[in-house]
Coordinates of C-alpha atoms in Angstrom, one line a residue:
M1 CA -27.0 -41.0 34.8
V2 CA -29.8 -38.5 35.7
E3 CA -30.8 -35.9 33.1
I4 CA -33.7 -33.5 33.1
S5 CA -36.1 -33.7 30.2
E6 CA -36.8 -31.1 27.5
K7 CA -40.2 -30.4 29.1
E8 CA -38.5 -29.7 32.4
I9 CA -35.9 -27.4 30.7
H10 CA -38.8 -25.6 29.0
K11 CA -40.4 -25.1 32.5
V12 CA -37.2 -23.5 33.9
S13 CA -37.0 -21.3 30.8
E14 CA -40.6 -20.0 31.2
D15 CA -39.9 -19.3 34.9
M16 CA -36.9 -17.2 33.9
D17 CA -39.0 -15.3 31.4
R18 CA -41.6 -14.5 34.0
L19 CA -38.9 -13.1 36.2
G20 CA -38.1 -10.5 33.5
L21 CA -34.8 -12.0 32.2
T22 CA -34.5 -10.5 28.7
Y23 CA -30.8 -10.7 27.9
T24 CA -30.6 -13.8 25.7
W25 CA -27.0 -14.7 26.2
L26 CA -27.2 -14.3 30.0
K27 CA -30.4 -16.3 30.0
N28 CA -28.8 -19.2 28.2
E29 CA -25.8 -19.2 30.6
L30 CA -28.0 -19.1 33.7
L31 CA -30.4 -21.8 32.3
D32 CA -27.5 -24.1 31.8
H33 CA -26.2 -23.4 35.3
I34 CA -29.6 -24.0 37.0
C35 CA -30.2 -27.2 35.0
C36 CA -26.8 -28.6 36.0
N37 CA -27.5 -27.9 39.7
V38 CA -30.9 -29.5 39.4
E39 CA -29.4 -32.6 37.9
N40 CA -26.8 -32.8 40.8
Y41 CA -29.6 -32.8 43.4
M42 CA -31.6 -35.3 41.4
R43 CA -28.6 -37.7 41.5
D44 CA -28.9 -37.5 45.4
G45 CA -32.5 -38.9 45.1
L46 CA -34.6 -35.8 44.8
T47 CA -37.4 -35.4 42.3
F48 CA -37.2 -32.6 39.7
N49 CA -39.7 -30.4 41.5
E50 CA -37.8 -30.9 44.8
A51 CA -34.5 -30.2 43.3
Y52 CA -35.7 -27.2 41.3
L53 CA -37.3 -25.7 44.4
K54 CA -34.1 -26.1 46.3
V55 CA -32.0 -24.4 43.6
K56 CA -34.5 -21.5 43.4
R57 CA -34.2 -21.0 47.2
E58 CA -30.4 -21.0 46.9
I59 CA -30.3 -18.5 44.1
G60 CA -33.4 -16.3 44.9
S61 CA -35.6 -14.6 42.3
R62 CA -34.1 -11.2 42.9
R63 CA -30.6 -12.5 42.5
I64 CA -31.3 -13.4 38.9
M65 CA -32.4 -9.8 38.1
Q66 CA -29.4 -8.4 39.9
V67 CA -27.1 -10.5 37.8
Q68 CA -28.8 -9.3 34.6
D69 CA -28.7 -5.6 35.7
A70 CA -25.0 -5.9 36.6
T71 CA -24.2 -7.6 33.3
V72 CA -26.1 -5.1 31.2
Y73 CA -24.4 -2.3 33.1
L74 CA -21.0 -3.7 32.4
I75 CA -21.8 -4.2 28.7
N76 CA -23.2 -0.7 28.4
Q77 CA -20.2 0.7 30.2
K78 CA -17.9 -1.1 27.7
Y79 CA -20.1 0.1 24.8
R80 CA -19.9 3.7 26.1
R81 CA -16.1 3.4 26.3
M82 CA -16.1 2.1 22.7
K83 CA -18.1 5.0 21.5
R84 CA -16.0 7.5 23.4
L85 CA -12.8 5.9 21.9
M86 CA -14.4 6.1 18.4
L87 CA -15.1 9.8 18.9
V88 CA -11.6 10.5 20.2
L89 CA -10.0 8.5 17.3
G90 CA -12.2 10.2 14.7
I91 CA -11.2 13.7 15.9
S92 CA -7.5 12.8 16.4
T93 CA -7.1 11.1 13.0
S94 CA -8.8 13.9 11.3
V95 CA -6.5 16.5 12.9
I96 CA -3.4 14.3 12.1
I97 CA -4.4 13.9 8.5
L98 CA -5.1 17.6 8.2
L99 CA -1.7 18.5 9.6
G100 CA 0.0 16.0 7.4
T101 CA -1.7 17.5 4.4
V102 CA -0.6 21.0 5.3
F103 CA 2.9 19.8 5.9
K104 CA 2.8 18.0 2.6
M105 CA 1.7 21.2 0.7
L106 CA 4.4 23.3 2.4
H107 CA 7.1 20.6 1.9
W108 CA 7.8 20.5 5.6
P109 CA 9.6 17.5 7.1
G110 CA 7.4 14.9 8.9
S111 CA 4.5 15.0 6.4
G112 CA 5.0 11.4 5.5
I113 CA 4.9 10.3 9.2
L114 CA 1.8 12.3 9.9
L115 CA -0.1 11.1 6.9
T116 CA 0.9 7.5 7.4
L117 CA 0.0 7.6 11.1
G118 CA -3.4 9.3 10.5
I119 CA -4.5 7.2 7.5
V120 CA -3.4 3.9 9.0
S121 CA -5.3 4.7 12.2
L122 CA -8.3 5.7 10.2
S123 CA -8.4 2.6 8.1
L124 CA -7.3 -0.1 10.6
V125 CA -8.8 1.3 13.9
F126 CA -11.5 3.9 13.4
I127 CA -13.4 2.2 10.5
P128 CA -13.6 -1.3 12.1
L129 CA -14.6 0.3 15.4
F130 CA -17.3 2.3 13.6
V131 CA -18.7 -0.9 12.1
M132 CA -18.7 -2.6 15.5
V133 CA -20.7 0.3 17.0
R134 CA -23.0 0.2 14.0
I135 CA -23.7 -3.5 14.6
R136 CA -24.4 -2.9 18.3
D137 CA -26.8 0.0 17.4
T138 CA -28.6 -2.3 15.0
R139 CA -29.0 -5.0 17.6
E140 CA -30.3 -2.4 20.1
R141 CA -33.1 -1.5 17.7
K142 CA -33.8 -5.2 17.2
K143 CA -33.3 -5.0 13.5
I144 CA -31.7 -7.5 11.1
I145 CA -28.0 -7.0 10.5
N146 CA -27.0 -7.0 6.8
R147 CA -23.6 -8.6 7.1
S148 CA -22.8 -8.4 3.4
L149 CA -23.5 -4.7 3.4
L150 CA -21.3 -4.1 6.5
I151 CA -18.4 -6.3 5.2
T152 CA -18.3 -4.6 1.8
G153 CA -18.6 -1.2 3.4
L154 CA -15.7 -2.1 5.8
M155 CA -13.5 -3.4 3.0
T156 CA -14.3 -0.3 0.8
G157 CA -13.3 2.1 3.6
I158 CA -10.1 0.3 4.4
L159 CA -8.9 -0.3 0.8
F160 CA -9.7 3.3 -0.3
S161 CA -7.9 4.9 2.7
L162 CA -4.9 2.7 2.3
G163 CA -4.8 3.1 -1.4
S164 CA -5.0 6.9 -1.0
L165 CA -2.0 6.6 1.4
L166 CA 0.0 4.6 -1.1
K167 CA -0.9 7.1 -3.9
I168 CA 0.1 10.1 -1.8
M169 CA 3.4 8.5 -0.7
H170 CA 4.2 7.2 -4.2
W171 CA 4.5 3.7 -2.9
P172 CA 4.0 0.6 -5.1
G173 CA 0.5 -1.0 -5.2
A174 CA -1.5 2.3 -5.1
N175 CA -3.3 1.8 -8.4
V176 CA -4.2 -1.8 -7.6
T177 CA -5.5 -0.9 -4.1
L178 CA -7.6 2.1 -5.3
G179 CA -9.0 0.1 -8.3
T180 CA -10.0 -2.7 -6.0
S181 CA -11.6 -0.3 -3.6
L182 CA -13.7 1.1 -6.4
I183 CA -14.9 -2.4 -7.4
V184 CA -15.8 -3.3 -3.8
G185 CA -17.4 0.1 -3.4
L186 CA -19.6 -0.5 -6.4
L187 CA -20.7 -3.8 -4.9
F188 CA -21.4 -2.0 -1.6
L189 CA -23.5 0.6 -3.5
I190 CA -25.5 -2.2 -5.2
L191 CA -26.2 -4.0 -1.9
F192 CA -27.1 -0.6 -0.3
L193 CA -29.7 -0.1 -3.1
V194 CA -31.1 -3.5 -2.6
D195 CA -31.4 -3.0 1.1
L196 CA -33.1 0.4 0.5
V197 CA -35.7 -1.3 -1.7
K198 CA -36.4 -3.9 0.9
N199 CA -36.5 -1.5 3.9
K200 CA -38.7 1.5 3.0
E201 CA -38.3 3.0 6.5
N202 CA -36.6 6.4 6.3
W203 CA -36.3 6.0 2.6
I204 CA -35.7 9.7 2.0
E205 CA -32.7 9.7 4.3
N206 CA -31.4 6.5 2.8
F207 CA -31.9 7.8 -0.7
T208 CA -29.8 10.9 0.2
Y209 CA -27.1 8.6 1.4
V210 CA -27.2 6.7 -1.9
M211 CA -26.9 9.9 -3.9
L212 CA -23.9 11.1 -1.8
I213 CA -22.1 7.8 -2.0
S214 CA -22.7 7.7 -5.8
L215 CA -21.4 11.2 -6.3
F216 CA -18.4 10.4 -4.1
F217 CA -17.5 7.3 -6.2
A218 CA -18.1 9.1 -9.4
F219 CA -15.8 11.9 -8.3
V220 CA -13.1 9.4 -7.2
N221 CA -13.4 7.5 -10.5
L222 CA -13.1 10.8 -12.4
V223 CA -10.0 11.8 -10.6
Y224 CA -8.6 8.3 -11.0
V225 CA -9.2 8.2 -14.7
T226 CA -8.2 11.8 -15.3
T227 CA -4.9 11.2 -13.4
N228 CA -4.1 8.1 -15.5
N229 CA -5.0 9.9 -18.7
S230 CA -3.0 12.9 -17.8
K231 CA 0.1 10.7 -17.6
R232 CA -0.3 9.5 -21.1
P233 CA 1.4 12.4 -22.9
L234 CA 4.2 12.3 -20.4
I235 CA 4.7 8.5 -20.8
D236 CA 4.6 8.9 -24.6
G237 CA 7.1 11.7 -24.4
L238 CA 9.4 9.5 -22.3
V239 CA 9.1 6.6 -24.8
I240 CA 10.1 8.9 -27.6
S241 CA 13.0 10.3 -25.5
E242 CA 14.1 6.7 -24.7
S243 CA 14.3 5.9 -28.4
T244 CA 16.3 9.1 -29.2
I245 CA 18.7 8.6 -26.3
G246 CA 19.3 5.0 -27.4
T247 CA 20.1 6.2 -31.0
N248 CA 22.5 8.8 -29.7
S249 CA 24.3 6.2 -27.5
D250 CA 24.7 3.8 -30.4
Y251 CA 26.1 6.7 -32.6
L252 CA 28.6 7.7 -29.9
S253 CA 29.7 4.1 -29.5
E254 CA 30.3 3.8 -33.2
Q255 CA 32.3 7.1 -33.3
S256 CA 34.5 5.9 -30.5
E257 CA 35.1 2.5 -32.3
H258 CA 35.9 4.3 -35.5
L259 CA 38.3 6.7 -33.8
V260 CA 40.1 3.8 -32.0
Q261 CA 40.6 2.0 -35.3
K262 CA 41.6 5.2 -37.1
V263 CA 44.4 6.0 -34.7
H264 CA 45.7 2.5 -34.4
G265 CA 49.3 2.5 -35.5
N266 CA 49.6 6.3 -35.0
V267 CA 49.8 6.2 -31.2
G268 CA 52.0 4.3 -28.8
N269 CA 51.1 1.0 -27.4
Q270 CA 50.4 2.5 -24.0
A271 CA 47.9 5.1 -25.3
Y272 CA 46.2 2.5 -27.5
G273 CA 46.0 0.2 -24.5
Q274 CA 44.4 2.9 -22.4
M275 CA 41.8 3.6 -25.1
L276 CA 40.9 -0.1 -25.3
T277 CA 40.7 -0.3 -21.5
L278 CA 38.4 2.7 -21.3
K279 CA 36.3 1.4 -24.1
N280 CA 35.9 -2.1 -22.6
E281 CA 35.0 -0.5 -19.3
A282 CA 32.3 1.6 -21.0
D283 CA 31.0 -1.4 -22.9
Q284 CA 30.7 -3.3 -19.6
I285 CA 28.7 -0.5 -18.0
C286 CA 26.4 -0.1 -21.0
Y287 CA 25.9 -3.9 -21.1
F288 CA 25.0 -3.8 -17.4
I289 CA 22.5 -1.0 -17.9
Q290 CA 20.9 -2.9 -20.8
S291 CA 20.6 -6.0 -18.6
L292 CA 19.0 -3.9 -15.9
K293 CA 16.3 -2.5 -18.3
L294 CA 15.6 -6.0 -19.6
D295 CA 15.2 -7.4 -16.1
I296 CA 12.9 -4.6 -15.1
V297 CA 10.8 -4.9 -18.3
K298 CA 10.5 -8.7 -18.1
G299 CA 9.7 -8.7 -14.4
E300 CA 7.0 -6.0 -14.6
H301 CA 4.6 -8.0 -16.8
E302 CA 4.7 -11.5 -18.1
Q303 CA 3.7 -10.3 -21.6
N304 CA 6.5 -7.8 -21.9
Q305 CA 8.6 -10.6 -23.5
E306 CA 6.8 -9.7 -26.7
A307 CA 8.3 -6.2 -26.6
I308 CA 11.9 -7.6 -26.8
N309 CA 13.3 -8.7 -30.2
D310 CA 15.9 -11.3 -31.0
K311 CA 18.7 -8.7 -30.5
Q312 CA 17.5 -8.0 -27.0
Q313 CA 16.3 -4.6 -27.9
I314 CA 13.2 -3.2 -26.1
D315 CA 10.3 -1.6 -28.0
F316 CA 8.9 0.5 -25.1
W317 CA 5.7 1.2 -27.1
K318 CA 4.8 -2.4 -26.5
V319 CA 5.9 -2.5 -22.9
R320 CA 3.1 -3.0 -20.3
G321 CA 3.2 -1.3 -16.9
K322 CA 5.3 1.7 -18.0
A323 CA 3.8 3.8 -15.1
S324 CA 4.4 1.2 -12.5
G325 CA 7.4 1.2 -10.2
N326 CA 7.2 -2.2 -8.5
E327 CA 9.9 -3.9 -10.5
V328 CA 12.1 -0.9 -10.6
Y329 CA 12.2 -0.9 -6.8
H330 CA 12.7 -4.7 -6.7
I331 CA 15.6 -4.7 -9.1
M332 CA 17.4 -1.4 -8.2
F333 CA 17.1 -1.7 -4.4
G334 CA 16.0 -5.1 -3.3
E335 CA 14.7 -6.0 0.1
N336 CA 17.7 -4.8 2.1
R337 CA 18.7 -1.9 -0.1
S338 CA 21.4 -4.1 -1.7
G339 CA 20.1 -4.0 -5.2
K340 CA 21.7 -3.2 -8.6
A341 CA 21.6 0.6 -8.2
E342 CA 24.5 0.5 -5.7
E343 CA 26.5 -1.8 -8.0
L344 CA 25.9 0.6 -10.9
R345 CA 27.1 3.5 -8.8
R346 CA 30.3 1.6 -7.9
M347 CA 31.0 0.8 -11.6
L348 CA 30.5 4.5 -12.5
E349 CA 32.8 5.7 -9.8
A350 CA 35.6 3.4 -11.1
Y351 CA 34.9 4.5 -14.7
K352 CA 35.0 8.2 -13.7
A353 CA 38.3 7.8 -11.8
N354 CA 39.9 6.0 -14.8
A355 CA 38.6 8.7 -17.2
L356 CA 39.9 11.5 -15.1
A357 CA 43.3 9.7 -14.7
L358 CA 43.6 9.5 -18.5
C359 CA 42.5 13.0 -19.3
Q360 CA 44.7 16.1 -18.7
D361 CA 42.5 18.7 -20.5
G362 CA 40.8 20.9 -17.9
T363 CA 37.7 21.4 -20.0
T364 CA 37.2 17.7 -20.5
R365 CA 37.8 17.0 -16.8
R366 CA 35.2 19.5 -15.8
Y367 CA 32.8 17.8 -18.3
I368 CA 33.5 14.4 -16.8
N369 CA 32.9 15.7 -13.2
A370 CA 29.7 17.3 -14.2
G371 CA 28.4 14.4 -16.3
L372 CA 29.1 11.8 -13.7
S373 CA 28.2 13.7 -10.5
L374 CA 28.0 10.8 -8.1
D375 CA 27.7 12.6 -4.8
L376 CA 26.4 10.1 -2.3
D377 CA 24.1 12.6 -0.5
K378 CA 22.0 15.7 -1.3
E379 CA 19.4 17.6 0.5
R380 CA 15.9 16.4 -0.1
D381 CA 12.7 18.4 -0.5
E382 CA 10.1 16.2 1.2
G383 CA 10.0 13.7 3.9
N384 CA 8.8 10.8 1.8
F385 CA 12.0 8.7 1.8
P386 CA 12.2 6.0 4.3
K387 CA 15.7 6.6 5.6
E388 CA 15.9 8.6 8.8
K389 CA 18.1 11.3 7.6
N390 CA 17.8 14.7 5.9
Y391 CA 19.3 13.7 2.5
V392 CA 19.0 11.1 -0.2
N393 CA 21.8 9.3 -1.9
W394 CA 22.5 9.1 -5.7
E395 CA 20.6 5.9 -6.1
E396 CA 17.4 7.2 -4.3
S397 CA 17.4 10.4 -6.3
R398 CA 17.3 8.6 -9.6
F399 CA 15.3 5.4 -9.0
L400 CA 13.5 5.3 -5.7
Y401 CA 9.7 5.0 -6.4
F402 CA 10.3 5.9 -10.0
P403 CA 7.9 4.5 -12.7
L404 CA 9.4 2.0 -15.2
I405 CA 9.7 4.4 -18.2
L406 CA 11.3 7.2 -16.1
A407 CA 13.8 4.8 -14.6
A408 CA 14.6 3.5 -18.0
N409 CA 15.2 7.0 -19.2
N410 CA 17.5 7.7 -16.3
L411 CA 19.5 4.6 -17.1
S412 CA 19.7 5.6 -20.8
H413 CA 20.9 9.1 -19.9
I414 CA 23.7 7.4 -17.8
E415 CA 24.5 5.2 -20.7
E416 CA 24.6 8.2 -23.1
M417 CA 26.9 10.1 -20.7
V418 CA 29.3 7.1 -20.4
R419 CA 29.5 7.0 -24.2
M420 CA 30.1 10.7 -24.5
I421 CA 32.9 10.6 -21.9
E422 CA 34.4 7.6 -23.7
L423 CA 34.5 9.5 -26.9
E424 CA 35.9 12.7 -25.4
V425 CA 38.7 10.9 -23.5
I426 CA 39.7 8.9 -26.6
R427 CA 39.8 12.1 -28.6
S428 CA 42.1 13.6 -25.9
L429 CA 44.4 10.6 -26.2
S430 CA 44.5 10.8 -30.0
P431 CA 47.1 12.7 -31.9
S432 CA 46.0 15.5 -34.2
L433 CA 45.1 14.0 -37.5

């Protein structure tokens, strides 16, 4: 098998350099093509010089430069299109995000769609495209590409923009995404400083960039910390409220139990059976609510088991992730909107119908209807909910995207209302004592 030597390959490469072939990728491709043709002629009995001369006559010296010019033109044309696309995307995403922000502030429908479209386009299309153009510009200037700096910058931009979207839309995972973006952003800032020390060219401009980036991350971190700290009084207040509501529910349950025992023997078997049926139904609902809170607390953090005592009572002061809504969504709605919230509503509907059937007093009936208002739909204020309709149902209005402690409070309020209705209906069925 005939093969040309390294010396002969080097000779061909030098000839291509003399012709003015500067595009490295194209030169390697043409060098391989010429060497293959030379080897083919050498297999027919020609020497290297004879074969190489024949190949050069076939190709022609001007043809090589024409191929390079055409290749560079096509690449530059593609590059210009890329830069044009980047410019159009930058303007369009900015306009869409601005419109979404205005719609959000004015509570107009469509704000969620605009913000999602704009920020997703910014993070997943514009930012990667900007990095690609930056790499091309660096190569054009024949400078070394700092891949670590570009990768960390790319990840910071994507994570921060997506985290901002999750935060604005009150979707789960916002704090984790924003926190990760700040960590990666700090790494990016360190790499940028190292690159600035190594490359002293345009150091005043680069130092200005460092100051602006540092101020940006300091501002974001301040807003992030301030937002979390501002939630603390609210969270503490909800924990206190949770304890108070639980105490009230226990008291109401004891009062109902005491009243049923007190009237036993003074009412007919039918009335007494109705009381027991209603009480058992209330007990089942309250037990179901307690199991929901336990599932949410246990699923939110693995160390939350320490906040639950032997009697399955929850100490919310010890619960971790009180401001998170991940497990609330998972338990109450599930993947296909077939979670426990819908089951709870059906139980409350049956309980309400039974209580109304047992009670004849008009005032108590109005109290039951107001306390267990289970209207399936109501008008919504913003366009953040995923269902394509102009209203939210009972489950969404009380649990969708709610943090753990607020969802627990809502569940406790429902439990308290069930116990209050139980007591009022039993009183209405009791004879005057």
